Amino acid sequence: MDFACNGKFLRVNLSDGTLESEPVDEALWRRFGGGWGLVGYFLLRETAPGIDPLGPRNPLIFATGVLTGCRIPGSGRHSVGAKSPLTGGFGTAEAGGYWGVELKRTGFDGVIIEGQSSDPVYLYIHDGEAELRDASDLWGKTTGEAHEFLLSALGKQVRTALIGQAGENLVPYASIIHDLGHVAGRTGLGAVMGSKRLKAICVQGAKGISIADTDEIKKISQWLVQNLEPLCGWRRDLGTSALVLAYDALGGLPTRNFREGSFEEAEEISGEKLRDEYLVGRKSCYGCPIRCKRVVSIRDRYTVDPMYGGPEYETIVALGANCGINDLQAVAKANELCAAYGLDTISTGVTVAWAMECAEQGLLPEAEAEGLCFGNKDAMLEIIPRIAKREGLGYLLSKGAYRAAGLIGSGAEHYAMHVKGQELPMHEPRLKRAMGLGYIASPTGADHNHNAHDNAYVAPGRFLDMATTLGIQGPIPLESLETEKLRALHYQTLWMTAYNCIGICFFLPYSYEQIQRAVKGATGWETSTWELMKIGERAFNMGQAFNVIQGLDPDLDVLPKRFFEPLEGGILHGAAIDSDIFGKALGEYYELIGWDPITHIPSMGKLRELGLDWVINLLPT
Amino acid sequence: MDFACNGKFLRVNLSDGTLESEPVDEALWRRFGGGWGLVGYFLLRETAPGIDPLGPRNPLIFATGVLTGCRIPGSGRHSVGAKSPLTGGFGTAEAGGYWGVELKRTGFDGVIIEGQSSDPVYLYIHDGEAELRDASDLWGKTTGEAHEFLLSALGKQVRTALIGQAGENLVPYASIIHDLGHVAGRTGLGAVMGSKRLKAICVQGAKGISIADTDEIKKISQWLVQNLEPLCGWRRDLGTSALVLAYDALGGLPTRNFREGSFEEAEEISGEKLRDEYLVGRKSCYGCPIRCKRVVSIRDRYTVDPMYGGPEYETIVALGANCGINDLQAVAKANELCAAYGLDTISTGVTVAWAMECAEQGLLPEAEAEGLCFGNKDAMLEIIPRIAKREGLGYLLSKGAYRAAGLIGSGAEHYAMHVKGQELPMHEPRLKRAMGLGYIASPTGADHNHNAHDNAYVAPGRFLDMATTLGIQGPIPLESLETEKLRALHYQTLWMTAYNCIGICFFLPYSYEQIQRAVKGATGWETSTWELMKIGERAFNMGQAFNVIQGLDPDLDVLPKRFFEPLEGGILHGAAIDSDIFGKALGEYYELIGWDPITHIPSMGKLRELGLDWVINLLPT
């Protein structure tokens, strides 16, 4: 095929060691865009209700999108997906970097891993060939050790997707680490990989990715380069860590397990301090001149290896302010440990913070708390490897905040900051109320990768302009949960989900028109914002349909009670979500997106409108 | 304001003679686009349930769109709307020409006529001023006579919107004739105008229409001019009448009251014959180089005045093949009479054909049939003025086919080709099955101005390409009522309805992107296909919400039984719609568009998604 994709996936059965090439035709690409969309397609077709997420019948899917590797900045992304061991429902996570592009260069657009190997293996895909190799020596190794071994064995050009001990030990929020610095972090896909005894997927290819219109692609790239400084200067300079002080100033910096909205020592963990004191470099993703990713090196109170890059906003806050920790060195070390052991930093930080608050509240006996309390950085650093190894208190915490709280009971659930079992990212719902609705409605549980930021709509600027282009009429007050805010949330969700299908980074300041031109440039398709939004909507609905089929309890589609209680500290001190207003808005939102407000099942009309009539037959009757 | 609109409507109360300027701010234009959208907005806000369409409480609304007069070819359109006396529900019709542009040049973007005058009047709007003038001398005059009088009184530059005797006499399918050749034909708006004793609205202005980006507009216009011949040559050459032989060949040329799908003498009423024998010129709309409208002059068996232009496809078939009439001279004469008396040619032809078939079936006694039978052209020509004057059999026929059938009973309903009381246009549902669904779901009843043509999707070409750009995957078999066809119908409906809002002609071969650029060029708005499609969807849902509020019976949302019986003649001989398949598809279609499949009420979720939460409060509880 000649439309930016190879038109085939590699299907690997680890139970019997077979490897096959499977066609994925242009019609499927056009309907699903790739990434999340194709993950959803394969999961819905191939996954029976009630399967064990950590059993052989759960396929682990790596999928690029039509834009992956299309040579415009931001096109280095791919998706990973499976039934999530964390939520029991739709699991997907995206990663940037180079791995997805390199996979495409091998001649495959994606990989579907089925079954379960009896012994540890790794998969090596190179130049249209694929083979399984013994990984016994790599089992138990950190991701860094395994990565170095694989590069020395296969050559320095190889790209790796790896799990650490967390994945091997089936921690349900284990991540998949690509080239050590690009993480598919959420929904516990590392554990799915671990359950298959697959340590790594290494890719290396030399095949070109065919582009329908290289001039068009060049134009977009040039535009970005020319506008880099005014539009992306701050991202270049500070990366996502710029948000630490920004959200502290807005009163929405999750602090001490979301109890507070401002951290008195935010300066100490700020992006500015990170840049000024520890930054030794900036990592890029494929083709991106922004280079927003941090590389830090520390040899002081803690030793932090630059091999793993450095912490981003979510990580700094989850393992910093949210644990009451004010030492950026410790935060960077925690980030390194999570990368080395293959743990999602958000879920790790929120689960540790839960334990800290439980200890403070006397719900976790001092003798068992292993020193965890808000601000105790060394206790935090010690517990991370123990979570990955499931030792001592680490065993309890390896369950994630929601399940751990269920185990100890006595009100500990009150302190578990999760939706559907997945821990909240670092966006405070009392600041961002529509995002709170988005957490609930997301097929993956609390997730910020396809969600709306209420603060984006309060004043003129790029995000409000983007919303206006879709017909939203703003500005919309920060606290509003009126119709216009719900529409903004809906449309933003669809667009971000589309990004997660086609394989483009949301940090790039492209307009809808530019993305449309990029898709045309890559594929030759005459497309439209409408078609792309519908790709996002289709993927989003497929995720939820999967949840319904897997029997997820709609009663778990709630926000933790904490957010209906007054926030402490900062300029939003005392702010609480009104549960009546929120509940009404949630019901309206479900109706607005075409899902039943009680069961949360996508309507047959919505599924048909998206061309998903075949999914209707899969739903429980 | 400075965005292609003046930002104000003229509001005229004919009961007390007051005239006021009313602001219509940019947010309203952006949400509704103008045209149908603003008609819907004002009707929903200002019309109580159950009002008499022919009483003083029914506002008659003329509304331009944001593109009206924006200098690109096709931008000469505007909408007229009111509660329809024909359907009792949402009434709207569009007209091309120059009138809407001239209205904008007076400084007003639209006119709302309220109340009822005790004596005939006409409204004269010129250069920001407006006045009501006595029209006693014009009452009872043909549109041609009135037009000439007004031009001699007000100057040759004035543009007129006029009713004939049909409107004066409240025939529920009376039309509004603009400059004699551009007709807002459907849903009986001429009768609403007549009920107000408003003979005409004359407009003349000198105000420029401000354009945000004239270069962009020029580019689009130049593109059209450069591509005129390959893309629009046939339209230039034959106008819509090119379709006569095309649909005859496809077996879907409505013949003898839709009994047959092919007319043995189609050549005799073809567009080619019209061009070769009677064409003396081609009329244009504002700024359009295609000039698709026919001007015919005949002095032979019949005398046809070129003042009224000439018949288009719908007219030729409604008054020709569908009445079994094979004489193009007679058809052109009938067209002239309908224009002179202000009758919708489609409803007139279908109602006359109904009477012809009733006569044939013995349901209309010969003594009362006034000679009407298939093929009797003189009887047809004689009955047209009598319909307008409501004399003799004309009184019965002036009710329209549906109500007339109800009056004579005895199975005459079987021959009334209507949906919601509005007569079918010349598109055979046994050929175009999705259009059959579209007739039913349309807020205006059987209407082709916002509907899908099944034949457009069966093979590669511009229309399938357009659908593909929105994410439809074709080709789609002609007879299919599967999901993909329903999606195509839905998307096509939204796009065409958007055209009827923003004021652009569907005959121009613009892409989505060009329309998006045209809207930006005219208004300065950074818009998207998404926003424009949603403008269409909003308008469509407002139309249906109006129907619900006015108490329209959903049981009338059915296709005449004839279409479930075998078609006679032509290549589709024997074809019938399977009522089970059709019924299932209809239910699925209602769900797909977000309406209840039983009550046909738009869901609250759909209304909120469109930002129409305020409409929810208007719906009956």
PDB file of C-alpha atoms in Angstrom, chain A residues 491 530 534, chain B residues 490 493-495 497-498 532-542 592-595 606 609-610 612:
ATOM      1  CA  TYR A 491     -15.365  18.326  21.347  1.00  0.00           C
ATOM      2  CA  TRP A 530     -15.432  16.303  10.595  1.00  0.00           C
ATOM      3  CA  LYS A 534     -15.487  11.297  14.083  1.00  0.00           C
TER       4      LYS A 534
ATOM      5  CA  HIS B 490     -27.370  12.023   7.648  1.00  0.00           C
ATOM      6  CA  THR B 493     -28.604  16.360   5.111  1.00  0.00           C
ATOM      7  CA  LEU B 494     -26.503  18.291   7.588  1.00  0.00           C
ATOM      8  CA  TRP B 495     -24.306  19.781   4.903  1.00  0.00           C
ATOM      9  CA  THR B 497     -29.032  22.283   5.623  1.00  0.00           C
ATOM     10  CA  ALA B 498     -25.893  24.247   6.437  1.00  0.00           C
ATOM     11  CA  LEU B 532     -20.531  24.219   9.559  1.00  0.00           C
ATOM     12  CA  MET B 533     -21.983  20.703   9.724  1.00  0.00           C
ATOM     13  CA  LYS B 534     -23.137  21.465  13.264  1.00  0.00           C
ATOM     14  CA  ILE B 535     -24.821  24.663  12.023  1.00  0.00           C
ATOM     15  CA  GLY B 536     -26.741  22.413   9.652  1.00  0.00           C
ATOM     16  CA  GLU B 537     -27.544  19.879  12.349  1.00  0.00           C
ATOM     17  CA  ARG B 538     -28.657  22.652  14.696  1.00  0.00           C
ATOM     18  CA  ALA B 539     -31.019  24.075  12.081  1.00  0.00           C
ATOM     19  CA  PHE B 540     -32.399  20.644  11.221  1.00  0.00           C
ATOM     20  CA  ASN B 541     -33.097  19.867  14.878  1.00  0.00           C
ATOM     21  CA  MET B 542     -34.684  23.268  15.429  1.00  0.00           C
ATOM     22  CA  LEU B 592     -28.776   7.568  14.416  1.00  0.00           C
ATOM     23  CA  ILE B 593     -29.714  11.237  14.174  1.00  0.00           C
ATOM     24  CA  GLY B 594     -30.570  11.354  17.871  1.00  0.00           C
ATOM     25  CA  TRP B 595     -34.359  11.427  17.672  1.00  0.00           C
ATOM     26  CA  LYS B 606     -28.726  15.974  20.963  1.00  0.00           C
ATOM     27  CA  GLU B 609     -24.847  18.886  22.117  1.00  0.00           C
ATOM     28  CA  LEU B 610     -25.982  21.488  19.615  1.00  0.00           C
ATOM     29  CA  LEU B 612     -29.955  24.147  22.055  1.00  0.00           C
TER      30      LEU B 612
END
